[in-house]
mmCIF file of C-alpha atoms and ligand atoms in Angstrom:
data_model
loop_
_atom_site.group_PDB
_atom_site.id
_atom_site.type_symbol
_atom_site.label_atom_id
_atom_site.label_comp_id
_atom_site.label_asym_id
_atom_site.label_seq_id
_atom_site.Cartn_x
_atom_site.Cartn_y
_atom_site.Cartn_z
ATOM 1 C CA UNK A 264 103.299 177.214 54.110
ATOM 2 C CA UNK A 265 105.195 178.380 57.207
ATOM 3 C CA UNK A 266 103.401 181.315 58.794
ATOM 4 C CA UNK A 267 106.370 183.154 60.167
ATOM 5 C CA UNK A 268 108.548 184.129 57.195
ATOM 6 C CA UNK A 269 110.942 187.007 57.828
ATOM 7 C CA UNK A 270 110.102 187.199 61.537
ATOM 8 C CA UNK A 271 112.645 188.852 63.839
ATOM 9 C CA UNK A 272 114.723 186.188 65.520
ATOM 10 C CA UNK A 273 116.539 186.971 68.771
ATOM 11 C CA UNK A 274 117.323 183.587 70.267
ATOM 12 C CA UNK A 275 118.126 180.414 68.375
ATOM 13 C CA UNK A 276 118.644 176.793 69.362
ATOM 14 C CA UNK A 277 120.903 174.215 67.759
ATOM 15 C CA UNK A 278 120.453 170.455 67.890
ATOM 16 C CA UNK A 279 121.881 167.328 66.281
ATOM 17 C CA UNK A 280 119.485 164.536 65.306
ATOM 18 C CA UNK A 281 119.547 161.008 63.850
ATOM 19 C CA UNK A 282 122.873 159.164 63.460
ATOM 20 C CA UNK A 283 125.866 161.239 64.513
ATOM 21 C CA UNK A 284 128.505 162.129 61.930
ATOM 22 C CA UNK A 285 132.039 163.518 62.099
ATOM 23 C CA UNK A 286 131.907 167.279 61.546
ATOM 24 C CA UNK A 287 128.701 167.863 63.481
ATOM 25 C CA UNK A 288 130.775 169.569 66.179
ATOM 26 C CA UNK A 289 132.362 171.891 63.640
ATOM 27 C CA UNK A 290 128.844 172.795 62.470
ATOM 28 C CA UNK A 291 127.617 173.438 66.033
ATOM 29 C CA UNK A 292 130.661 175.633 66.674
ATOM 30 C CA UNK A 293 130.044 177.679 63.548
ATOM 31 C CA UNK A 294 126.314 178.105 64.242
ATOM 32 C CA UNK A 295 127.047 179.309 67.782
ATOM 33 C CA UNK A 296 129.850 181.692 66.881
ATOM 34 C CA UNK A 297 128.254 183.172 63.749
ATOM 35 C CA UNK A 298 124.895 183.645 65.467
ATOM 36 C CA UNK A 299 126.586 185.409 68.389
ATOM 37 C CA UNK A 300 128.529 187.579 65.931
ATOM 38 C CA UNK A 301 125.171 188.434 64.314
ATOM 39 C CA UNK A 302 123.867 189.580 67.720
ATOM 40 C CA UNK A 303 121.717 186.535 68.544
ATOM 41 C CA UNK A 304 121.507 184.492 71.746
ATOM 42 C CA UNK A 305 122.183 180.774 71.335
ATOM 43 C CA UNK A 306 120.931 177.746 73.238
ATOM 44 C CA UNK A 307 122.097 174.177 72.797
ATOM 45 C CA UNK A 308 119.403 171.503 72.732
ATOM 46 C CA UNK A 309 120.752 168.149 73.865
ATOM 47 C CA UNK A 310 119.907 164.731 72.361
ATOM 48 C CA UNK A 311 117.978 165.910 69.304
ATOM 49 C CA UNK A 312 114.194 166.227 69.341
ATOM 50 C CA UNK A 313 114.054 163.941 72.412
ATOM 51 C CA UNK A 314 116.123 166.461 74.362
ATOM 52 C CA UNK A 315 113.840 169.261 73.148
ATOM 53 C CA UNK A 316 110.784 167.406 74.478
ATOM 54 C CA UNK A 317 112.671 166.730 77.737
ATOM 55 C CA UNK A 318 113.696 170.428 77.911
ATOM 56 C CA UNK A 319 117.405 169.578 77.986
ATOM 57 C CA UNK A 320 118.360 173.082 76.944
ATOM 58 C CA UNK A 321 121.561 174.933 77.840
ATOM 59 C CA UNK A 322 122.855 178.463 77.233
ATOM 60 C CA UNK A 323 125.805 178.622 74.871
ATOM 61 C CA UNK A 324 128.525 181.210 74.316
ATOM 62 C CA UNK A 325 131.703 181.334 72.221
ATOM 63 C CA UNK A 326 133.589 179.427 74.909
ATOM 64 C CA UNK A 327 131.007 176.598 75.009
ATOM 65 C CA UNK A 328 132.321 175.445 71.636
ATOM 66 C CA UNK A 329 136.055 175.822 72.255
ATOM 67 C CA UNK A 330 138.255 172.838 71.417
ATOM 68 C CA UNK A 331 135.503 170.855 69.666
ATOM 69 C CA UNK A 332 136.260 171.327 65.973
ATOM 70 C CA UNK A 333 138.452 168.217 65.846
ATOM 71 C CA UNK A 334 136.171 165.992 67.901
ATOM 72 C CA UNK A 335 134.103 163.170 66.411
ATOM 73 C CA UNK A 336 130.503 162.603 67.478
ATOM 74 C CA UNK A 337 128.429 165.521 68.715
ATOM 75 C CA UNK A 338 128.919 167.381 72.001
ATOM 76 C CA UNK A 339 125.160 167.950 72.168
ATOM 77 C CA UNK A 340 124.367 164.243 71.852
ATOM 78 C CA UNK A 341 121.814 162.895 69.393
ATOM 79 C CA UNK A 342 118.805 160.588 69.405
ATOM 80 C CA UNK A 343 115.962 159.186 67.395
ATOM 81 C CA UNK A 344 112.639 160.304 68.872
ATOM 82 C CA UNK A 345 109.387 158.491 68.059
ATOM 83 C CA UNK A 346 107.246 161.069 69.926
ATOM 84 C CA UNK A 347 108.375 163.821 67.566
ATOM 85 C CA UNK A 348 106.768 161.958 64.651
ATOM 86 C CA UNK A 349 103.359 162.638 66.209
ATOM 87 C CA UNK A 350 101.321 165.844 65.942
ATOM 88 C CA UNK A 351 101.279 166.186 69.733
ATOM 89 C CA UNK A 352 105.064 165.794 69.843
ATOM 90 C CA UNK A 353 105.556 168.615 67.331
ATOM 91 C CA UNK A 354 103.121 170.929 69.147
ATOM 92 C CA UNK A 355 104.822 170.162 72.471
ATOM 93 C CA UNK A 356 108.225 170.897 70.893
ATOM 94 C CA UNK A 357 107.003 174.261 69.566
ATOM 95 C CA UNK A 358 105.510 175.128 72.997
ATOM 96 C CA UNK A 359 108.816 174.321 74.698
ATOM 97 C CA UNK A 360 110.647 176.546 72.190
ATOM 98 C CA UNK A 361 108.267 179.427 73.014
ATOM 99 C CA UNK A 362 108.695 178.798 76.759
ATOM 100 C CA UNK A 363 112.475 179.111 76.360
ATOM 101 C CA UNK A 364 112.068 182.081 73.979
ATOM 102 C CA UNK A 365 113.677 180.100 71.137
ATOM 103 C CA UNK A 366 112.506 181.720 67.872
ATOM 104 C CA UNK A 367 114.503 179.529 65.510
ATOM 105 C CA UNK A 368 116.395 176.222 65.436
ATOM 106 C CA UNK A 369 119.248 174.831 63.379
ATOM 107 C CA UNK A 370 118.690 171.087 62.933
ATOM 108 C CA UNK A 371 121.799 169.135 61.959
ATOM 109 C CA UNK A 372 120.816 165.689 60.666
ATOM 110 C CA UNK A 373 119.503 163.675 57.758
ATOM 111 C CA UNK A 374 116.270 163.954 55.802
ATOM 112 C CA UNK A 375 114.254 162.342 58.628
ATOM 113 C CA UNK A 376 115.376 165.210 60.839
ATOM 114 C CA UNK A 377 114.350 167.666 58.073
ATOM 115 C CA UNK A 378 110.777 166.335 58.278
ATOM 116 C CA UNK A 379 110.716 167.229 61.959
ATOM 117 C CA UNK A 380 112.129 170.685 61.141
ATOM 118 C CA UNK A 381 109.521 171.175 58.416
ATOM 119 C CA UNK A 382 106.670 170.478 60.861
ATOM 120 C CA UNK A 383 108.200 172.662 63.562
ATOM 121 C CA UNK A 384 108.394 175.464 61.027
ATOM 122 C CA UNK A 385 104.679 175.056 60.345
ATOM 123 C CA UNK A 386 104.130 175.540 64.098
ATOM 124 C CA UNK A 387 105.794 178.944 63.941
ATOM 125 C CA UNK A 388 109.375 178.108 64.928
ATOM 126 C CA UNK A 389 111.868 179.129 62.250
ATOM 127 C CA UNK A 390 113.973 176.159 61.172
ATOM 128 C CA UNK A 391 117.087 175.639 59.078
ATOM 129 C CA UNK A 392 118.445 172.164 58.276
ATOM 130 C CA UNK A 393 122.090 171.219 57.812
ATOM 131 C CA UNK A 394 122.966 167.928 56.045
ATOM 132 C CA UNK A 395 124.574 165.820 58.773
ATOM 133 C CA UNK A 396 124.938 162.176 57.757
ATOM 134 C CA UNK A 397 127.707 159.814 56.694
ATOM 135 C CA UNK A 398 125.374 158.291 54.083
ATOM 136 C CA UNK A 399 125.445 161.121 51.459
ATOM 137 C CA UNK A 400 121.801 160.227 50.800
ATOM 138 C CA UNK A 401 120.272 163.728 50.847
ATOM 139 C CA UNK A 402 119.044 164.516 47.354
ATOM 140 C CA UNK A 403 119.438 168.302 47.328
ATOM 141 C CA UNK A 404 123.147 168.307 48.135
ATOM 142 C CA UNK A 405 126.373 166.922 46.659
ATOM 143 C CA UNK A 406 127.975 166.996 50.114
ATOM 144 C CA UNK A 407 126.878 165.840 53.573
ATOM 145 C CA UNK A 408 128.739 166.487 56.809
ATOM 146 C CA UNK A 409 130.661 163.342 57.810
ATOM 147 C CA UNK A 410 130.727 161.451 54.514
ATOM 148 C CA UNK A 411 134.337 162.372 53.758
ATOM 149 C CA UNK A 412 135.587 161.207 57.151
ATOM 150 C CA UNK A 413 133.526 158.012 56.972
ATOM 151 C CA UNK A 414 134.850 156.982 53.545
ATOM 152 C CA UNK A 415 138.430 157.642 54.622
ATOM 153 C CA UNK A 416 137.940 155.621 57.809
ATOM 154 C CA UNK A 417 136.342 152.781 55.853
ATOM 155 C CA UNK A 418 139.000 152.939 53.111
ATOM 156 C CA UNK A 419 141.814 152.489 55.648
ATOM 157 C CA UNK A 420 140.008 149.586 57.308
ATOM 158 C CA UNK A 421 139.379 147.892 53.950
ATOM 159 C CA UNK A 422 143.079 148.235 53.013
ATOM 160 C CA UNK A 423 143.889 146.278 56.177
ATOM 161 C CA UNK A 424 141.370 143.533 55.450
ATOM 162 C CA UNK A 425 142.801 143.317 51.937
ATOM 163 C CA UNK A 426 146.328 142.663 53.313
ATOM 164 C CA UNK A 427 145.201 139.657 55.280
ATOM 165 C CA UNK A 428 142.930 138.443 52.481
ATOM 166 C CA UNK A 429 145.893 138.396 50.084
ATOM 167 C CA UNK A 430 148.134 136.602 52.572
ATOM 168 C CA UNK A 431 145.551 133.846 53.069
ATOM 169 C CA UNK A 432 144.341 133.872 49.467
ATOM 170 C CA UNK A 433 140.794 134.464 50.660
ATOM 171 C CA UNK A 434 137.702 136.171 49.459
ATOM 172 C CA UNK A 435 136.478 138.957 51.770
ATOM 173 C CA UNK A 436 133.029 140.442 51.850
ATOM 174 C CA UNK A 437 133.276 143.812 53.578
ATOM 175 C CA UNK A 438 130.015 145.460 54.572
ATOM 176 C CA UNK A 439 129.903 149.235 54.738
ATOM 177 C CA UNK A 440 127.189 151.525 56.114
ATOM 178 C CA UNK A 441 124.836 153.757 54.148
ATOM 179 C CA UNK A 442 121.327 152.612 55.069
ATOM 180 C CA UNK A 443 119.502 152.258 51.686
ATOM 181 C CA UNK A 444 122.181 154.164 49.751
ATOM 182 C CA UNK A 445 125.353 152.867 48.128
ATOM 183 C CA UNK A 446 127.564 155.979 48.157
ATOM 184 C CA UNK A 447 130.025 154.713 50.789
ATOM 185 C CA UNK A 448 130.171 151.399 48.892
ATOM 186 C CA UNK A 449 130.821 153.228 45.601
ATOM 187 C CA UNK A 450 133.601 155.467 46.891
ATOM 188 C CA UNK A 451 135.354 152.746 48.898
ATOM 189 C CA UNK A 452 134.810 150.120 46.235
ATOM 190 C CA UNK A 453 136.618 152.281 43.690
ATOM 191 C CA UNK A 454 139.233 153.639 46.111
ATOM 192 C CA UNK A 455 140.086 150.190 47.468
ATOM 193 C CA UNK A 456 140.106 148.494 44.060
ATOM 194 C CA UNK A 457 137.397 146.007 45.001
ATOM 195 C CA UNK A 458 136.661 143.167 42.612
ATOM 196 C CA UNK A 459 132.901 143.529 43.147
ATOM 197 C CA UNK A 460 130.755 146.332 44.583
ATOM 198 C CA UNK A 461 127.172 145.586 45.567
ATOM 199 C CA UNK A 462 124.828 148.601 45.576
ATOM 200 C CA UNK A 463 121.333 148.499 47.094
ATOM 201 C CA UNK A 464 120.170 150.696 44.187
ATOM 202 C CA UNK A 465 121.447 148.247 41.548
ATOM 203 C CA UNK A 466 121.958 144.747 42.976
ATOM 204 C CA UNK A 467 120.026 141.976 41.199
ATOM 205 C CA UNK A 468 120.591 139.358 43.947
ATOM 206 C CA UNK A 469 122.159 137.015 41.385
ATOM 207 C CA UNK A 470 125.090 135.539 43.338
ATOM 208 C CA UNK A 471 126.053 133.354 40.406
ATOM 209 C CA UNK A 472 127.589 136.419 38.708
ATOM 210 C CA UNK A 473 129.836 136.998 41.729
ATOM 211 C CA UNK A 474 130.738 133.301 41.924
ATOM 212 C CA UNK A 475 131.677 133.239 38.222
ATOM 213 C CA UNK A 476 133.763 136.386 38.706
ATOM 214 C CA UNK A 477 135.688 134.800 41.596
ATOM 215 C CA UNK A 478 136.355 131.581 39.660
ATOM 216 C CA UNK A 479 137.488 133.598 36.617
ATOM 217 C CA UNK A 480 139.847 135.755 38.708
ATOM 218 C CA UNK A 481 141.328 132.716 40.452
ATOM 219 C CA UNK A 482 142.119 131.164 37.082
ATOM 220 C CA UNK A 483 144.022 134.334 36.252
ATOM 221 C CA UNK A 484 146.073 134.029 39.449
ATOM 222 C CA UNK A 485 144.357 136.631 41.669
ATOM 223 C CA UNK A 486 145.250 136.062 45.291
ATOM 224 C CA UNK A 487 142.222 137.667 46.863
ATOM 225 C CA UNK A 488 138.740 138.788 45.943
ATOM 226 C CA UNK A 489 137.340 141.837 47.730
ATOM 227 C CA UNK A 490 133.589 142.363 47.641
ATOM 228 C CA UNK A 491 132.241 145.616 49.065
ATOM 229 C CA UNK A 492 128.687 144.989 50.169
ATOM 230 C CA UNK A 493 126.407 147.853 51.156
ATOM 231 C CA UNK A 494 124.455 147.683 54.397
ATOM 232 C CA UNK A 495 121.238 148.109 52.411
ATOM 233 C CA UNK A 496 121.844 144.611 50.959
ATOM 234 C CA UNK A 497 123.342 143.142 54.145
ATOM 235 C CA UNK A 498 123.475 139.395 54.923
ATOM 236 C CA UNK A 499 127.265 139.382 54.405
ATOM 237 C CA UNK A 500 127.869 136.404 56.704
ATOM 238 C CA UNK A 501 125.413 134.069 54.986
ATOM 239 C CA UNK A 502 126.584 135.353 51.600
ATOM 240 C CA UNK A 503 130.172 134.418 52.596
ATOM 241 C CA UNK A 504 129.088 130.870 53.490
ATOM 242 C CA UNK A 505 127.324 130.407 50.143
ATOM 243 C CA UNK A 506 130.193 131.855 48.124
ATOM 244 C CA UNK A 507 132.757 129.653 49.896
ATOM 245 C CA UNK A 508 130.624 126.553 49.213
ATOM 246 C CA UNK A 509 130.208 127.455 45.540
ATOM 247 C CA UNK A 510 133.798 128.539 44.779
ATOM 248 C CA UNK A 511 135.908 126.519 47.194
ATOM 249 C CA UNK A 512 137.694 129.778 48.083
ATOM 250 C CA UNK A 513 137.828 130.504 51.814
ATOM 251 C CA UNK A 514 135.496 133.460 52.330
ATOM 252 C CA UNK A 515 135.145 135.753 55.348
ATOM 253 C CA UNK A 516 132.708 138.529 56.134
ATOM 254 C CA UNK A 517 133.738 141.745 57.885
ATOM 255 C CA UNK A 518 131.063 144.205 58.955
ATOM 256 C CA UNK A 519 132.752 147.560 59.534
ATOM 257 C CA UNK A 520 129.789 148.955 61.505
ATOM 258 C CA UNK A 521 129.836 151.963 63.789
ATOM 259 C CA UNK A 522 133.583 152.638 63.538
ATOM 260 C CA UNK A 523 132.645 154.368 60.247
ATOM 261 C CA UNK A 524 130.632 156.983 62.138
ATOM 262 C CA UNK A 525 133.323 157.930 64.646
ATOM 263 C CA UNK A 526 136.687 159.632 64.662
ATOM 264 C CA UNK A 527 138.138 163.072 64.163
ATOM 265 C CA UNK A 528 136.653 164.784 61.074
ATOM 266 C CA UNK A 529 138.775 165.346 57.979
ATOM 267 C CA UNK A 530 139.775 168.867 56.949
ATOM 268 C CA UNK A 531 137.010 168.852 54.315
ATOM 269 C CA UNK A 532 134.330 167.916 56.849
ATOM 270 C CA UNK A 533 135.565 170.539 59.330
ATOM 271 C CA UNK A 534 135.698 173.228 56.654
ATOM 272 C CA UNK A 535 132.372 172.599 54.908
ATOM 273 C CA UNK A 536 130.556 172.036 58.212
ATOM 274 C CA UNK A 537 131.937 175.380 59.415
ATOM 275 C CA UNK A 538 130.790 177.282 56.329
ATOM 276 C CA UNK A 539 127.375 175.607 56.294
ATOM 277 C CA UNK A 540 126.912 176.269 60.021
ATOM 278 C CA UNK A 541 127.649 179.951 59.455
ATOM 279 C CA UNK A 542 125.152 180.093 56.554
ATOM 280 C CA UNK A 543 122.463 178.510 58.758
ATOM 281 C CA UNK A 544 123.010 181.179 61.421
ATOM 282 C CA UNK A 545 122.779 183.902 58.750
ATOM 283 C CA UNK A 546 119.534 182.486 57.334
ATOM 284 C CA UNK A 547 117.917 182.515 60.782
ATOM 285 C CA UNK A 548 119.219 186.036 61.376
ATOM 286 C CA UNK A 549 117.514 187.092 58.123
ATOM 287 C CA UNK A 550 114.237 185.636 59.429
ATOM 288 C CA UNK A 551 114.247 182.708 56.973
ATOM 289 C CA UNK A 552 112.537 179.444 57.833
ATOM 290 C CA UNK A 553 111.910 175.932 56.478
ATOM 291 C CA UNK A 554 115.175 175.921 54.529
ATOM 292 C CA UNK A 555 118.127 173.565 54.194
ATOM 293 C CA UNK A 556 121.701 174.471 53.390
ATOM 294 C CA UNK A 557 123.234 172.412 50.589
ATOM 295 C CA UNK A 558 126.171 172.304 48.229
ATOM 296 C CA UNK A 559 125.651 171.966 44.491
ATOM 297 C CA UNK A 560 128.380 172.089 41.843
ATOM 298 C CA UNK A 561 130.832 173.445 44.410
ATOM 299 C CA UNK A 562 128.575 176.304 45.525
ATOM 300 C CA UNK A 563 126.701 176.700 48.796
ATOM 301 C CA UNK A 564 122.987 177.130 48.237
ATOM 302 C CA UNK A 565 119.784 176.783 50.234
ATOM 303 C CA UNK A 566 116.422 175.226 49.404
ATOM 304 C CA UNK A 567 112.940 175.204 50.804
ATOM 305 C CA UNK A 568 112.640 171.976 52.848
ATOM 306 C CA UNK A 569 109.502 170.899 50.968
ATOM 307 C CA UNK A 570 111.386 171.259 47.692
ATOM 308 C CA UNK A 571 114.486 169.500 49.094
ATOM 309 C CA UNK A 572 112.472 166.523 50.354
ATOM 310 C CA UNK A 573 110.779 166.104 46.972
ATOM 311 C CA UNK A 574 114.141 165.735 45.180
ATOM 312 C CA UNK A 575 115.591 162.329 44.283
ATOM 313 C CA UNK A 576 119.124 161.128 43.785
ATOM 314 C CA UNK A 577 120.859 157.917 42.902
ATOM 315 C CA UNK A 578 124.309 156.556 42.087
ATOM 316 C CA UNK A 579 125.518 158.490 38.995
ATOM 317 C CA UNK A 580 125.276 156.142 36.014
ATOM 318 C CA UNK A 581 128.740 156.899 34.569
ATOM 319 C CA UNK A 582 130.454 156.405 37.948
ATOM 320 C CA UNK A 583 128.578 153.117 38.364
ATOM 321 C CA UNK A 584 129.728 151.912 34.930
ATOM 322 C CA UNK A 585 133.328 152.910 35.647
ATOM 323 C CA UNK A 586 133.252 151.155 39.041
ATOM 324 C CA UNK A 587 132.385 147.891 37.245
ATOM 325 C CA UNK A 588 135.211 148.241 34.722
ATOM 326 C CA UNK A 589 137.985 149.132 37.173
HETATM 327 P P1 LIG B 737 118.081 161.094 59.858
HETATM 328 O O1 LIG B 737 117.768 162.472 60.300
HETATM 329 O O2 LIG B 737 119.540 160.772 59.945
HETATM 330 O O3 LIG B 737 117.461 160.752 58.525
HETATM 331 P P2 LIG B 737 115.967 159.610 61.199
HETATM 332 O O4 LIG B 737 115.230 159.272 59.952
HETATM 333 O O5 LIG B 737 116.068 158.563 62.248
HETATM 334 O O6 LIG B 737 117.460 160.085 60.930
HETATM 335 O O7 LIG B 737 115.252 160.906 61.810
HETATM 336 C C1 LIG B 737 115.750 161.497 63.001
HETATM 337 C C2 LIG B 737 114.599 161.961 63.834
HETATM 338 O O8 LIG B 737 113.854 162.950 63.122
HETATM 339 C C3 LIG B 737 113.554 160.890 64.183
HETATM 340 O O9 LIG B 737 113.942 160.097 65.274
HETATM 341 C C4 LIG B 737 112.352 161.743 64.513
HETATM 342 O O10 LIG B 737 112.450 162.268 65.819
HETATM 343 C C5 LIG B 737 112.492 162.884 63.497
HETATM 344 N N1 LIG B 737 111.667 162.565 62.335
HETATM 345 C C6 LIG B 737 111.909 161.689 61.345
HETATM 346 N N2 LIG B 737 110.876 161.624 60.475
HETATM 347 C C7 LIG B 737 109.943 162.463 60.942
HETATM 348 C C8 LIG B 737 108.636 162.851 60.514
HETATM 349 N N3 LIG B 737 108.081 162.331 59.416
HETATM 350 N N4 LIG B 737 107.960 163.772 61.261
HETATM 351 C C9 LIG B 737 108.517 164.302 62.353
HETATM 352 N N5 LIG B 737 109.735 163.991 62.815
HETATM 353 C C10 LIG B 737 110.443 163.080 62.137
HETATM 354 O O1 LIG B 738 122.425 157.297 58.864
HETATM 355 C C1 LIG B 738 123.673 156.922 59.392
HETATM 356 C C2 LIG B 738 123.669 155.469 59.750
HETATM 357 O O2 LIG B 738 124.920 155.117 60.297
HETATM 358 C C3 LIG B 738 123.326 154.515 58.592
HETATM 359 O O3 LIG B 738 124.429 154.290 57.748
HETATM 360 C C4 LIG B 738 122.857 153.311 59.349
HETATM 361 O O4 LIG B 738 121.959 152.551 58.570
HETATM 362 C C5 LIG B 738 122.154 153.907 60.533
HETATM 363 O O5 LIG B 738 122.678 155.200 60.722
HETATM 364 C C6 LIG B 738 122.303 153.119 61.800
HETATM 365 O O6 LIG B 738 121.556 153.744 62.786
HETATM 366 P P1 LIG B 738 121.551 153.361 64.331
HETATM 367 O O7 LIG B 738 122.614 154.200 64.981
HETATM 368 O O8 LIG B 738 120.191 153.750 64.807
HETATM 369 O O9 LIG B 738 121.835 151.902 64.429
#
């Protein structure tokens, strides 16, 4: 258990970690401004845990976060840091916090970043996690910062690929991000009216089903066949070659890639990131540690990180069934 529950916090740090996501800047802005309003000092830690270990730490005030709410990416930068996975890395990080008089940190990132926050909390630095990832793959929360922007960006791109697929009467395999999770695939697959959606959580690797579906649809006069393939399955290019050979329908693969992570955040991502950032600042002000802010059934809640990391989530069964029918 963390040793420093309810300790008095005077100075906090904020960092972004793991893959960036649209809305992280809105969260940073809210953390900074709410913490200052609560009477705390705020420092920005650049480039995630790597920047902490490199002591890339800057003072922040209300003006430091002006004009950033609509910006994609993260003004603090982000990184993946192998050293922070080691015991020495964590101890060094906690020492650096003490040296800079940082009593607490808001970590904006995915569940990997939460594990770092959990260990830092055990070293006596108060930590609060915010769910920052386009993947929506954090079990304790219905919402993650950046998912809404990412699905809208991907949806628009898929609409465009669909136009050209129809014109050429082609099959298109469009690969979306999400690491091992199929939430982006689910939302875009339904929203773009895809003929097939391949989820890492569900896919049986039986391509014959897809091939039969394409042949069936062609017989019924369909001019295109859109397959949304999740990154967790991957291999879209070789899949396209096999499907073309088996169906005789020209097949192309499009990997949307990093464009899904960029761009100006949607209103929803700006708003929720702002509220969650403010809650994180309040939790640190109250002396709380080892907690993550989440949203469940439309309400903002917070959980112990240990509890949050033990939770599991998967594609909702009913939504999966509906996605196959539509
Ligand atoms: P995300 O936070 O988006 O899930 P990662 O899994 O890459 O992304 O984690 C981001 C960073 O968090 C890692 O580069 C590492 O510095 C830190 N981290 C991840 N897992 C652990 C762990 N088990 N212990 C300590 N730090 C970790
Ligand atoms: O977690 C966000 C994400 O974009 C995943 O969808 C993807 O698998 C991963 O990050 C890619 O990470 P990197 O930027 O290290 O290539």
